[in-house]
Amino acid sequence: MELISRLLPESLFLPLVQLWRQRHQNALKMFAFLSAMVTHRLMVTLARNPEMRMLHRSGKLAFGCLDTWLIYKLTNGGVHVTEPSSASSTGLFDPYTMNWGYIILWLISFPFSLLPPHTFTAGVPLALCDRRIFGIPLSIGAVAGDQQAALFASGCWRRGDVNICMGTGSFLSLNTGNCPIASMRGLYPLVGWKLPNMQSYVAEGCSHDTALILKWAESIGLFDDITLTSNIAAKTPRTDLCFVPAFGGLQTPINDATACCAFMGLRADTTKDDMLRAILESIAFRMVQIWNTLLKEITFELTQVVRCCGGVSSNDFICQTISTLINRPVQRISEQSFASARGVAMMAGITAGMWKKSDLDDMVQIDKTFTPRIDERSTLIGAFERWEHNLKRCLHYYNK
């Protein structure tokens, strides 16, 4: 962590202000490497591992994203490449210039030679697989980041479209059209996709612990069958019990890696069902918290209908809670657990000429639509506000 703390000395910020426009300044003020990123770990390894340094000096070391590794293997080492939606998740890619962020790279002494070139997400063949793998040289027609592919599969192709994807983590992604958004509250600017005649950017907020808190709840005996949890929560009367889902800290818009996980409001008569309901509510509340952040940051109009996908979106209780609180219909797409795979397959179909972008609307099927329950909204807003107040007690818990 000492390396990261030295990445942007204050003395370097003012010169950079002169170099970058206001939108870059905003992004720079929020600049930080996330623990999930491997970039800073690579820098530490290069500094400490003699074998890595030797590989670098001999030109045998390369860096990339998961897509880079897959394409490299599928082409038998013939192609070292990435694409913008994946590259923009590394913290090293500048979405404003659609190129690697060479100023940041220079500041942290990152070796430029390790970086792969970037190509299109889809729309043109990206590479040919080595014929020895499948028997024929199959064309790779699309590569995309996980959440961007899910956004595409949900039919969120237009500026102002919003998708909520709840799986391992929970993500709220906004299509910002042909311009990235520099947020001061932790919405991360990403490239959505880049096709020859179609380019979109995304503003993303996230909450990391979705699957983990459900697995933990099951492990301590709060439920036996996850498919029954929605009905259990819906039938359980609301109490003052709150749960803060922060095993891995709190992300957008709080961005506190030292926050702690907690139940608040436990009583002698608190039941397992009460605890389960509080946990499911917390997943919805985190998405609403990010939604409210979005409303404060975005100046253009958002869609009146929000899409959702991911395995956890199969929980009706969570989806209904979100719909009522944001006061918008929430449409859960069909085959919601496979949204990312479906999205990149839709892109690959464009590359192969199987369909055009204008054909895609018919491919998005809606499994269920949740509409706001106006009679419950006031009570639910009160519960959400109490939860937000209690959440503050969990901040900076693990600070030295």
mmCIF file of C-alpha atoms in Angstrom:
data_model
loop_
_atom_site.group_PDB
_atom_site.id
_atom_site.type_symbol
_atom_site.label_atom_id
_atom_site.label_comp_id
_atom_site.label_asym_id
_atom_site.label_seq_id
_atom_site.Cartn_x
_atom_site.Cartn_y
_atom_site.Cartn_z
ATOM 1 C CA MET A 1 0.000 0.000 0.000
ATOM 2 C CA GLU A 2 3.019 2.346 0.450
ATOM 3 C CA LEU A 3 3.564 2.158 -3.310
ATOM 4 C CA ILE A 4 -0.010 3.264 -4.015
ATOM 5 C CA SER A 5 0.242 6.167 -1.557
ATOM 6 C CA ARG A 6 3.189 7.509 -3.560
ATOM 7 C CA LEU A 7 1.490 7.277 -6.952
ATOM 8 C CA LEU A 8 0.163 10.836 -7.074
ATOM 9 C CA PRO A 9 2.250 13.228 -4.955
ATOM 10 C CA GLU A 10 0.441 16.499 -4.359
ATOM 11 C CA SER A 11 3.305 18.389 -6.003
ATOM 12 C CA LEU A 12 2.479 16.703 -9.309
ATOM 13 C CA PHE A 13 -1.216 17.468 -9.291
ATOM 14 C CA LEU A 14 -1.037 21.182 -10.216
ATOM 15 C CA PRO A 15 1.156 20.623 -13.292
ATOM 16 C CA LEU A 16 -1.268 17.960 -14.438
ATOM 17 C CA VAL A 17 -4.147 20.396 -14.014
ATOM 18 C CA GLN A 18 -2.495 22.536 -16.670
ATOM 19 C CA LEU A 19 -2.178 19.561 -18.994
ATOM 20 C CA TRP A 20 -5.624 18.069 -18.685
ATOM 21 C CA ARG A 21 -9.025 19.548 -19.262
ATOM 22 C CA GLN A 22 -11.576 19.873 -16.435
ATOM 23 C CA ARG A 23 -13.094 16.442 -16.999
ATOM 24 C CA HIS A 24 -9.647 14.877 -16.635
ATOM 25 C CA GLN A 25 -9.036 16.893 -13.477
ATOM 26 C CA ASN A 26 -12.233 15.520 -11.954
ATOM 27 C CA ALA A 27 -11.225 11.964 -12.769
ATOM 28 C CA LEU A 28 -7.728 12.534 -11.404
ATOM 29 C CA LYS A 29 -9.033 13.762 -8.040
ATOM 30 C CA MET A 30 -10.819 10.432 -7.647
ATOM 31 C CA PHE A 31 -7.860 8.401 -8.940
ATOM 32 C CA ALA A 32 -7.050 5.299 -6.927
ATOM 33 C CA PHE A 33 -6.128 1.735 -7.681
ATOM 34 C CA LEU A 34 -8.712 -0.726 -6.412
ATOM 35 C CA SER A 35 -7.594 -3.823 -4.542
ATOM 36 C CA ALA A 36 -9.155 -5.991 -7.259
ATOM 37 C CA MET A 37 -6.825 -4.522 -9.876
ATOM 38 C CA VAL A 38 -3.552 -6.341 -10.534
ATOM 39 C CA THR A 39 -1.690 -3.276 -11.780
ATOM 40 C CA HIS A 40 -0.068 -2.270 -8.493
ATOM 41 C CA ARG A 41 0.617 -5.901 -7.638
ATOM 42 C CA LEU A 42 2.524 -6.224 -10.912
ATOM 43 C CA MET A 43 4.598 -3.163 -9.979
ATOM 44 C CA VAL A 44 5.428 -4.607 -6.566
ATOM 45 C CA THR A 45 6.319 -7.971 -8.112
ATOM 46 C CA LEU A 46 8.594 -6.311 -10.663
ATOM 47 C CA ALA A 47 10.325 -4.446 -7.861
ATOM 48 C CA ARG A 48 10.821 -7.517 -5.674
ATOM 49 C CA ASN A 49 11.147 -10.481 -8.035
ATOM 50 C CA PRO A 50 14.474 -10.836 -9.905
ATOM 51 C CA GLU A 51 13.020 -13.438 -12.301
ATOM 52 C CA MET A 52 10.269 -11.029 -13.373
ATOM 53 C CA ARG A 53 12.831 -8.307 -14.023
ATOM 54 C CA MET A 54 14.922 -10.713 -16.076
ATOM 55 C CA LEU A 55 11.892 -11.701 -18.181
ATOM 56 C CA HIS A 56 11.128 -8.020 -18.701
ATOM 57 C CA ARG A 57 14.670 -7.210 -19.821
ATOM 58 C CA SER A 58 14.668 -10.144 -22.246
ATOM 59 C CA GLY A 59 11.336 -9.109 -23.792
ATOM 60 C CA LYS A 60 9.512 -12.207 -22.549
ATOM 61 C CA LEU A 61 7.111 -10.475 -20.165
ATOM 62 C CA ALA A 62 3.696 -9.126 -21.167
ATOM 63 C CA PHE A 63 0.697 -7.587 -19.424
ATOM 64 C CA GLY A 64 -2.984 -7.686 -20.274
ATOM 65 C CA CYS A 65 -6.524 -8.450 -19.199
ATOM 66 C CA LEU A 66 -8.305 -11.793 -19.020
ATOM 67 C CA ASP A 67 -9.301 -11.397 -22.668
ATOM 68 C CA THR A 68 -5.624 -10.853 -23.536
ATOM 69 C CA TRP A 69 -4.654 -14.170 -21.954
ATOM 70 C CA LEU A 70 -7.527 -16.062 -23.604
ATOM 71 C CA ILE A 71 -6.757 -14.699 -27.071
ATOM 72 C CA TYR A 72 -3.047 -15.330 -26.561
ATOM 73 C CA LYS A 73 -3.749 -18.971 -25.693
ATOM 74 C CA LEU A 74 -6.337 -19.463 -28.458
ATOM 75 C CA THR A 75 -3.890 -18.131 -31.033
ATOM 76 C CA ASN A 76 -1.049 -20.242 -29.612
ATOM 77 C CA GLY A 77 0.862 -17.146 -28.589
ATOM 78 C CA GLY A 78 0.333 -15.407 -31.897
ATOM 79 C CA VAL A 79 -1.755 -12.424 -30.787
ATOM 80 C CA HIS A 80 -1.229 -10.129 -27.787
ATOM 81 C CA VAL A 81 -4.180 -7.731 -27.753
ATOM 82 C CA THR A 82 -7.038 -6.351 -25.666
ATOM 83 C CA GLU A 83 -10.123 -4.220 -26.301
ATOM 84 C CA PRO A 84 -11.347 -0.988 -24.655
ATOM 85 C CA SER A 85 -14.105 -2.304 -22.363
ATOM 86 C CA SER A 86 -11.661 -4.665 -20.675
ATOM 87 C CA ALA A 87 -8.722 -2.258 -20.747
ATOM 88 C CA SER A 88 -10.770 0.519 -19.137
ATOM 89 C CA SER A 89 -11.231 -1.651 -16.042
ATOM 90 C CA THR A 90 -7.489 -1.773 -15.313
ATOM 91 C CA GLY A 91 -7.140 1.797 -14.055
ATOM 92 C CA LEU A 92 -4.527 2.360 -16.775
ATOM 93 C CA PHE A 93 -6.801 3.248 -19.695
ATOM 94 C CA ASP A 94 -7.935 6.794 -20.466
ATOM 95 C CA PRO A 95 -11.520 6.637 -21.783
ATOM 96 C CA TYR A 96 -11.323 10.261 -22.930
ATOM 97 C CA THR A 97 -8.511 9.587 -25.386
ATOM 98 C CA MET A 98 -9.457 5.925 -25.931
ATOM 99 C CA ASN A 99 -5.856 4.965 -25.306
ATOM 100 C CA TRP A 100 -3.643 3.852 -22.473
ATOM 101 C CA GLY A 101 -3.269 6.601 -19.871
ATOM 102 C CA TYR A 102 0.361 7.344 -20.518
ATOM 103 C CA ILE A 103 0.565 10.192 -17.983
ATOM 104 C CA ILE A 104 -0.524 7.905 -15.147
ATOM 105 C CA LEU A 105 1.719 5.147 -16.493
ATOM 106 C CA TRP A 106 4.666 7.521 -16.504
ATOM 107 C CA LEU A 107 3.907 8.651 -12.948
ATOM 108 C CA ILE A 108 4.021 5.103 -11.601
ATOM 109 C CA SER A 109 6.956 4.071 -13.842
ATOM 110 C CA PHE A 110 4.888 1.404 -15.542
ATOM 111 C CA PRO A 111 6.829 -0.211 -18.421
ATOM 112 C CA PHE A 112 4.949 0.737 -21.599
ATOM 113 C CA SER A 113 6.389 -2.206 -23.508
ATOM 114 C CA LEU A 114 4.293 -4.690 -21.504
ATOM 115 C CA LEU A 115 0.961 -3.277 -22.681
ATOM 116 C CA PRO A 116 -1.051 -4.916 -25.463
ATOM 117 C CA PRO A 117 -2.473 -2.872 -28.340
ATOM 118 C CA HIS A 118 -6.241 -2.460 -28.238
ATOM 119 C CA THR A 119 -8.713 -3.276 -30.967
ATOM 120 C CA PHE A 120 -12.498 -3.254 -31.443
ATOM 121 C CA THR A 121 -14.840 -5.026 -29.035
ATOM 122 C CA ALA A 122 -16.691 -6.538 -31.996
ATOM 123 C CA GLY A 123 -17.782 -5.710 -35.529
ATOM 124 C CA VAL A 124 -14.601 -7.004 -37.155
ATOM 125 C CA PRO A 125 -12.790 -10.340 -36.616
ATOM 126 C CA LEU A 126 -10.359 -9.880 -33.745
ATOM 127 C CA ALA A 127 -8.128 -12.916 -34.292
ATOM 128 C CA LEU A 128 -8.074 -16.467 -35.638
ATOM 129 C CA CYS A 129 -7.753 -19.412 -33.271
ATOM 130 C CA ASP A 130 -4.895 -21.776 -33.917
ATOM 131 C CA ARG A 131 -6.356 -24.538 -36.101
ATOM 132 C CA ARG A 132 -4.897 -27.212 -33.819
ATOM 133 C CA ILE A 133 -7.322 -26.240 -31.035
ATOM 134 C CA PHE A 134 -10.663 -26.746 -32.830
ATOM 135 C CA GLY A 135 -9.531 -28.372 -36.069
ATOM 136 C CA ILE A 136 -10.268 -25.213 -38.068
ATOM 137 C CA PRO A 137 -9.084 -21.598 -37.653
ATOM 138 C CA LEU A 138 -12.199 -20.265 -35.896
ATOM 139 C CA SER A 139 -12.619 -16.503 -35.921
ATOM 140 C CA ILE A 140 -12.901 -14.648 -32.598
ATOM 141 C CA GLY A 141 -15.772 -12.254 -33.243
ATOM 142 C CA ALA A 142 -16.204 -10.394 -29.946
ATOM 143 C CA VAL A 143 -14.556 -9.779 -26.598
ATOM 144 C CA ALA A 144 -16.081 -7.626 -23.849
ATOM 145 C CA GLY A 145 -15.879 -6.870 -20.157
ATOM 146 C CA ASP A 146 -18.300 -8.680 -17.864
ATOM 147 C CA GLN A 147 -20.627 -5.821 -16.907
ATOM 148 C CA GLN A 148 -20.469 -4.197 -20.325
ATOM 149 C CA ALA A 149 -21.581 -7.453 -21.939
ATOM 150 C CA ALA A 150 -24.435 -7.719 -19.420
ATOM 151 C CA LEU A 151 -25.468 -4.141 -20.221
ATOM 152 C CA PHE A 152 -25.515 -5.035 -23.919
ATOM 153 C CA ALA A 153 -27.549 -8.202 -23.306
ATOM 154 C CA SER A 154 -30.110 -6.192 -21.351
ATOM 155 C CA GLY A 155 -30.730 -3.985 -24.373
ATOM 156 C CA CYS A 156 -29.210 -0.872 -22.813
ATOM 157 C CA TRP A 157 -27.699 0.511 -26.008
ATOM 158 C CA ARG A 158 -28.892 4.098 -25.743
ATOM 159 C CA ARG A 159 -27.757 7.071 -23.694
ATOM 160 C CA GLY A 160 -29.637 7.119 -20.400
ATOM 161 C CA ASP A 161 -30.305 3.367 -20.303
ATOM 162 C CA VAL A 162 -29.614 1.789 -16.904
ATOM 163 C CA ASN A 163 -28.943 -1.830 -15.978
ATOM 164 C CA ILE A 164 -28.597 -3.375 -12.525
ATOM 165 C CA CYS A 165 -26.609 -6.607 -12.516
ATOM 166 C CA MET A 166 -26.603 -8.589 -9.264
ATOM 167 C CA GLY A 167 -24.400 -11.647 -9.076
ATOM 168 C CA THR A 168 -21.020 -12.091 -7.394
ATOM 169 C CA GLY A 169 -21.175 -8.346 -6.860
ATOM 170 C CA SER A 170 -23.888 -5.824 -7.624
ATOM 171 C CA PHE A 171 -23.342 -3.226 -10.323
ATOM 172 C CA LEU A 172 -25.399 -0.315 -11.550
ATOM 173 C CA SER A 173 -24.332 0.641 -15.074
ATOM 174 C CA LEU A 174 -25.480 3.708 -16.987
ATOM 175 C CA ASN A 175 -24.966 4.062 -20.731
ATOM 176 C CA THR A 176 -23.582 7.603 -21.067
ATOM 177 C CA GLY A 177 -23.613 7.566 -24.864
ATOM 178 C CA ASN A 178 -20.560 8.800 -26.728
ATOM 179 C CA CYS A 179 -19.059 10.702 -23.787
ATOM 180 C CA PRO A 180 -17.523 9.345 -20.557
ATOM 181 C CA ILE A 181 -18.569 10.864 -17.237
ATOM 182 C CA ALA A 182 -16.004 11.981 -14.645
ATOM 183 C CA SER A 183 -17.658 11.463 -11.264
ATOM 184 C CA MET A 184 -16.643 12.905 -7.914
ATOM 185 C CA ARG A 185 -18.672 10.330 -5.974
ATOM 186 C CA GLY A 186 -17.108 7.104 -7.142
ATOM 187 C CA LEU A 187 -18.984 6.296 -10.355
ATOM 188 C CA TYR A 188 -16.265 4.772 -12.504
ATOM 189 C CA PRO A 189 -15.992 5.851 -16.172
ATOM 190 C CA LEU A 190 -15.639 2.812 -18.428
ATOM 191 C CA VAL A 191 -15.803 2.056 -22.100
ATOM 192 C CA GLY A 192 -18.977 0.114 -22.820
ATOM 193 C CA TRP A 193 -18.045 -1.222 -26.241
ATOM 194 C CA LYS A 194 -16.339 -0.117 -29.416
ATOM 195 C CA LEU A 195 -17.628 -1.317 -32.774
ATOM 196 C CA PRO A 196 -16.722 0.301 -36.116
ATOM 197 C CA ASN A 197 -19.963 2.315 -36.185
ATOM 198 C CA MET A 198 -21.084 2.063 -32.562
ATOM 199 C CA GLN A 199 -19.254 3.297 -29.472
ATOM 200 C CA SER A 200 -20.657 3.742 -25.967
ATOM 201 C CA TYR A 201 -19.349 4.669 -22.549
ATOM 202 C CA VAL A 202 -20.555 3.553 -19.133
ATOM 203 C CA ALA A 203 -20.683 5.086 -15.656
ATOM 204 C CA GLU A 204 -20.557 2.247 -13.141
ATOM 205 C CA GLY A 205 -21.174 2.006 -9.418
ATOM 206 C CA CYS A 206 -20.589 -1.215 -7.529
ATOM 207 C CA SER A 207 -21.105 -3.135 -4.305
ATOM 208 C CA HIS A 208 -18.780 -6.112 -4.016
ATOM 209 C CA ASP A 209 -20.250 -8.421 -1.391
ATOM 210 C CA THR A 210 -23.542 -9.640 -2.859
ATOM 211 C CA ALA A 211 -22.816 -13.340 -3.339
ATOM 212 C CA LEU A 212 -20.550 -13.448 -0.293
ATOM 213 C CA ILE A 213 -23.176 -12.209 2.157
ATOM 214 C CA LEU A 214 -25.726 -14.691 0.789
ATOM 215 C CA LYS A 215 -23.229 -17.538 1.109
ATOM 216 C CA TRP A 216 -22.442 -16.402 4.647
ATOM 217 C CA ALA A 217 -26.151 -16.187 5.524
ATOM 218 C CA GLU A 218 -26.609 -19.760 4.337
ATOM 219 C CA SER A 219 -23.528 -20.926 6.247
ATOM 220 C CA ILE A 220 -24.902 -19.645 9.571
ATOM 221 C CA GLY A 221 -28.271 -21.293 8.964
ATOM 222 C CA LEU A 222 -30.482 -18.365 7.945
ATOM 223 C CA PHE A 223 -31.831 -20.385 5.008
ATOM 224 C CA ASP A 224 -31.423 -23.788 3.377
ATOM 225 C CA ASP A 225 -32.718 -23.108 -0.141
ATOM 226 C CA ILE A 226 -31.895 -19.793 -1.779
ATOM 227 C CA THR A 227 -34.882 -20.061 -4.129
ATOM 228 C CA LEU A 228 -37.184 -19.730 -1.091
ATOM 229 C CA THR A 229 -35.557 -16.598 0.328
ATOM 230 C CA SER A 230 -37.723 -14.127 -1.603
ATOM 231 C CA ASN A 231 -40.964 -15.568 -0.246
ATOM 232 C CA ILE A 232 -39.546 -15.794 3.276
ATOM 233 C CA ALA A 233 -38.528 -12.124 3.227
ATOM 234 C CA ALA A 234 -41.828 -10.976 1.716
ATOM 235 C CA LYS A 235 -43.820 -12.757 4.430
ATOM 236 C CA THR A 236 -41.641 -11.497 7.288
ATOM 237 C CA PRO A 237 -42.906 -8.288 8.947
ATOM 238 C CA ARG A 238 -40.532 -5.343 8.728
ATOM 239 C CA THR A 239 -38.589 -4.548 11.916
ATOM 240 C CA ASP A 240 -35.965 -1.956 12.850
ATOM 241 C CA LEU A 241 -33.198 -4.480 12.144
ATOM 242 C CA CYS A 242 -30.524 -3.235 9.718
ATOM 243 C CA PHE A 243 -27.682 -5.077 8.020
ATOM 244 C CA VAL A 244 -24.631 -3.366 6.502
ATOM 245 C CA PRO A 245 -23.100 -5.552 3.736
ATOM 246 C CA ALA A 246 -19.434 -4.638 4.087
ATOM 247 C CA PHE A 247 -17.277 -7.748 4.405
ATOM 248 C CA GLY A 248 -15.052 -6.159 1.764
ATOM 249 C CA GLY A 249 -15.707 -2.558 2.739
ATOM 250 C CA LEU A 250 -18.191 -0.220 1.086
ATOM 251 C CA GLN A 251 -17.776 0.930 -2.484
ATOM 252 C CA THR A 252 -19.784 3.521 -4.465
ATOM 253 C CA PRO A 253 -20.519 6.188 -3.281
ATOM 254 C CA ILE A 254 -18.813 5.790 0.116
ATOM 255 C CA ASN A 255 -15.540 4.185 -0.963
ATOM 256 C CA ASP A 256 -14.420 3.084 2.491
ATOM 257 C CA ALA A 257 -12.297 -0.061 2.445
ATOM 258 C CA THR A 258 -12.150 0.000 6.257
ATOM 259 C CA ALA A 259 -15.923 -0.166 6.839
ATOM 260 C CA CYS A 260 -17.214 -3.152 8.799
ATOM 261 C CA CYS A 261 -20.128 -5.509 8.302
ATOM 262 C CA ALA A 262 -22.815 -5.371 11.003
ATOM 263 C CA PHE A 263 -26.333 -6.124 12.162
ATOM 264 C CA MET A 264 -27.901 -3.245 14.083
ATOM 265 C CA GLY A 265 -31.131 -3.461 16.022
ATOM 266 C CA LEU A 266 -30.874 -7.069 17.191
ATOM 267 C CA ARG A 267 -33.361 -7.933 19.933
ATOM 268 C CA ALA A 268 -33.948 -10.988 22.086
ATOM 269 C CA ASP A 269 -36.907 -11.918 19.878
ATOM 270 C CA THR A 270 -35.115 -11.356 16.532
ATOM 271 C CA THR A 271 -35.630 -14.381 14.284
ATOM 272 C CA LYS A 272 -33.618 -15.908 11.468
ATOM 273 C CA ASP A 273 -36.248 -14.669 9.030
ATOM 274 C CA ASP A 274 -35.827 -11.121 10.360
ATOM 275 C CA MET A 275 -32.092 -11.372 9.739
ATOM 276 C CA LEU A 276 -32.589 -12.796 6.254
ATOM 277 C CA ARG A 277 -34.981 -10.008 5.319
ATOM 278 C CA ALA A 278 -32.477 -7.400 6.538
ATOM 279 C CA ILE A 279 -29.738 -8.977 4.419
ATOM 280 C CA LEU A 280 -31.864 -9.011 1.255
ATOM 281 C CA GLU A 281 -32.974 -5.440 1.919
ATOM 282 C CA SER A 282 -29.345 -4.373 2.236
ATOM 283 C CA ILE A 283 -28.593 -5.626 -1.287
ATOM 284 C CA ALA A 284 -31.468 -3.547 -2.634
ATOM 285 C CA PHE A 285 -30.559 -0.554 -0.458
ATOM 286 C CA ARG A 286 -26.995 -0.490 -1.798
ATOM 287 C CA MET A 287 -28.319 -0.357 -5.363
ATOM 288 C CA VAL A 288 -30.707 2.451 -4.423
ATOM 289 C CA GLN A 289 -27.824 4.291 -2.774
ATOM 290 C CA ILE A 290 -25.870 4.111 -6.040
ATOM 291 C CA TRP A 291 -28.993 5.113 -8.003
ATOM 292 C CA ASN A 292 -29.353 8.232 -5.845
ATOM 293 C CA THR A 293 -25.702 9.026 -6.509
ATOM 294 C CA LEU A 294 -26.385 8.700 -10.213
ATOM 295 C CA LEU A 295 -29.240 11.190 -9.986
ATOM 296 C CA LYS A 296 -26.905 13.729 -8.344
ATOM 297 C CA GLU A 297 -24.180 13.272 -10.953
ATOM 298 C CA ILE A 298 -26.010 13.004 -14.264
ATOM 299 C CA THR A 299 -27.454 16.040 -16.023
ATOM 300 C CA PHE A 300 -29.248 14.236 -18.857
ATOM 301 C CA GLU A 301 -32.489 12.289 -18.632
ATOM 302 C CA LEU A 302 -32.417 8.665 -17.525
ATOM 303 C CA THR A 303 -34.633 5.950 -18.926
ATOM 304 C CA GLN A 304 -38.030 5.507 -17.274
ATOM 305 C CA VAL A 305 -37.551 1.725 -17.126
ATOM 306 C CA VAL A 306 -34.536 0.061 -15.514
ATOM 307 C CA ARG A 307 -33.345 -3.387 -16.623
ATOM 308 C CA CYS A 308 -31.837 -5.976 -14.302
ATOM 309 C CA CYS A 309 -29.953 -9.248 -14.699
ATOM 310 C CA GLY A 310 -27.602 -11.585 -12.840
ATOM 311 C CA GLY A 311 -28.318 -14.617 -10.689
ATOM 312 C CA VAL A 312 -29.396 -12.611 -7.631
ATOM 313 C CA SER A 313 -31.943 -10.704 -9.732
ATOM 314 C CA SER A 314 -34.032 -13.890 -9.687
ATOM 315 C CA ASN A 315 -34.987 -12.804 -6.148
ATOM 316 C CA ASP A 316 -38.327 -11.018 -6.557
ATOM 317 C CA PHE A 317 -38.140 -9.391 -3.120
ATOM 318 C CA ILE A 318 -34.906 -7.565 -3.983
ATOM 319 C CA CYS A 319 -36.148 -6.429 -7.405
ATOM 320 C CA GLN A 320 -39.467 -5.227 -6.005
ATOM 321 C CA THR A 321 -37.734 -3.287 -3.230
ATOM 322 C CA ILE A 322 -35.510 -1.531 -5.771
ATOM 323 C CA SER A 323 -38.459 -0.698 -8.028
ATOM 324 C CA THR A 324 -40.498 0.831 -5.215
ATOM 325 C CA LEU A 325 -37.618 2.923 -3.883
ATOM 326 C CA ILE A 326 -36.409 4.319 -7.231
ATOM 327 C CA ASN A 327 -40.049 4.778 -8.298
ATOM 328 C CA ARG A 328 -39.481 3.210 -11.694
ATOM 329 C CA PRO A 329 -40.439 -0.119 -13.270
ATOM 330 C CA VAL A 330 -37.654 -2.700 -13.150
ATOM 331 C CA GLN A 331 -37.597 -5.262 -15.957
ATOM 332 C CA ARG A 332 -35.765 -8.529 -15.322
ATOM 333 C CA ILE A 333 -34.504 -10.039 -18.556
ATOM 334 C CA SER A 334 -34.907 -13.711 -19.417
ATOM 335 C CA GLU A 335 -31.957 -16.037 -18.791
ATOM 336 C CA GLN A 336 -30.701 -13.410 -16.371
ATOM 337 C CA SER A 337 -27.913 -15.612 -15.019
ATOM 338 C CA PHE A 338 -26.231 -15.760 -18.436
ATOM 339 C CA ALA A 339 -26.462 -12.100 -19.412
ATOM 340 C CA SER A 340 -22.730 -11.540 -19.920
ATOM 341 C CA ALA A 341 -22.339 -14.593 -22.146
ATOM 342 C CA ARG A 342 -25.456 -13.651 -24.077
ATOM 343 C CA GLY A 343 -24.267 -10.082 -24.570
ATOM 344 C CA VAL A 344 -20.928 -11.022 -26.063
ATOM 345 C CA ALA A 345 -22.652 -13.632 -28.254
ATOM 346 C CA MET A 346 -24.954 -10.901 -29.567
ATOM 347 C CA MET A 347 -21.887 -8.822 -30.406
ATOM 348 C CA ALA A 348 -20.211 -11.775 -32.118
ATOM 349 C CA GLY A 349 -23.336 -12.259 -34.233
ATOM 350 C CA ILE A 350 -22.931 -8.701 -35.513
ATOM 351 C CA THR A 351 -19.327 -9.467 -36.445
ATOM 352 C CA ALA A 352 -20.353 -12.657 -38.262
ATOM 353 C CA GLY A 353 -23.116 -10.858 -40.168
ATOM 354 C CA MET A 354 -25.839 -13.012 -38.601
ATOM 355 C CA TRP A 355 -27.821 -9.910 -37.616
ATOM 356 C CA LYS A 356 -27.588 -6.141 -37.519
ATOM 357 C CA LYS A 357 -27.849 -3.776 -34.587
ATOM 358 C CA SER A 358 -31.398 -2.953 -35.687
ATOM 359 C CA ASP A 359 -32.330 -6.616 -35.137
ATOM 360 C CA LEU A 360 -31.218 -6.704 -31.500
ATOM 361 C CA ASP A 361 -34.371 -5.334 -29.867
ATOM 362 C CA ASP A 362 -36.242 -8.534 -30.691
ATOM 363 C CA MET A 363 -33.540 -10.584 -28.946
ATOM 364 C CA VAL A 364 -34.127 -9.040 -25.511
ATOM 365 C CA GLN A 365 -36.919 -10.907 -23.744
ATOM 366 C CA ILE A 366 -38.387 -9.725 -20.440
ATOM 367 C CA ASP A 367 -38.958 -12.360 -17.760
ATOM 368 C CA LYS A 368 -40.858 -10.142 -15.297
ATOM 369 C CA THR A 369 -41.623 -6.466 -14.729
ATOM 370 C CA PHE A 370 -41.729 -5.033 -11.201
ATOM 371 C CA THR A 371 -43.677 -1.810 -10.731
ATOM 372 C CA PRO A 372 -43.429 0.590 -7.765
ATOM 373 C CA ARG A 373 -45.839 -0.120 -4.904
ATOM 374 C CA ILE A 374 -46.931 3.385 -4.073
ATOM 375 C CA ASP A 375 -48.780 2.363 -0.896
ATOM 376 C CA GLU A 376 -45.547 0.934 0.552
ATOM 377 C CA ARG A 377 -43.142 3.578 -0.694
ATOM 378 C CA SER A 378 -43.286 6.003 2.227
ATOM 379 C CA THR A 379 -42.634 3.259 4.778
ATOM 380 C CA LEU A 380 -39.848 1.797 2.658
ATOM 381 C CA ILE A 381 -38.174 5.184 2.232
ATOM 382 C CA GLY A 382 -38.186 5.532 6.016
ATOM 383 C CA ALA A 383 -36.523 2.124 6.365
ATOM 384 C CA PHE A 384 -33.925 3.060 3.745
ATOM 385 C CA GLU A 385 -33.129 6.365 5.457
ATOM 386 C CA ARG A 386 -32.762 4.611 8.821
ATOM 387 C CA TRP A 387 -30.429 2.088 7.167
ATOM 388 C CA GLU A 388 -28.308 4.881 5.644
ATOM 389 C CA HIS A 389 -28.057 6.558 9.053
ATOM 390 C CA ASN A 390 -27.001 3.326 10.752
ATOM 391 C CA LEU A 391 -24.515 2.543 7.992
ATOM 392 C CA LYS A 392 -22.439 5.559 9.062
ATOM 393 C CA ARG A 393 -21.634 3.771 12.323
ATOM 394 C CA CYS A 394 -19.731 1.140 10.351
ATOM 395 C CA LEU A 395 -17.397 3.544 8.549
ATOM 396 C CA HIS A 396 -13.629 3.621 9.234
ATOM 397 C CA TYR A 397 -14.012 0.727 11.665
ATOM 398 C CA TYR A 398 -10.679 -0.906 10.797
ATOM 399 C CA ASN A 399 -8.604 2.293 10.698
ATOM 400 C CA LYS A 400 -5.430 2.184 12.750
#
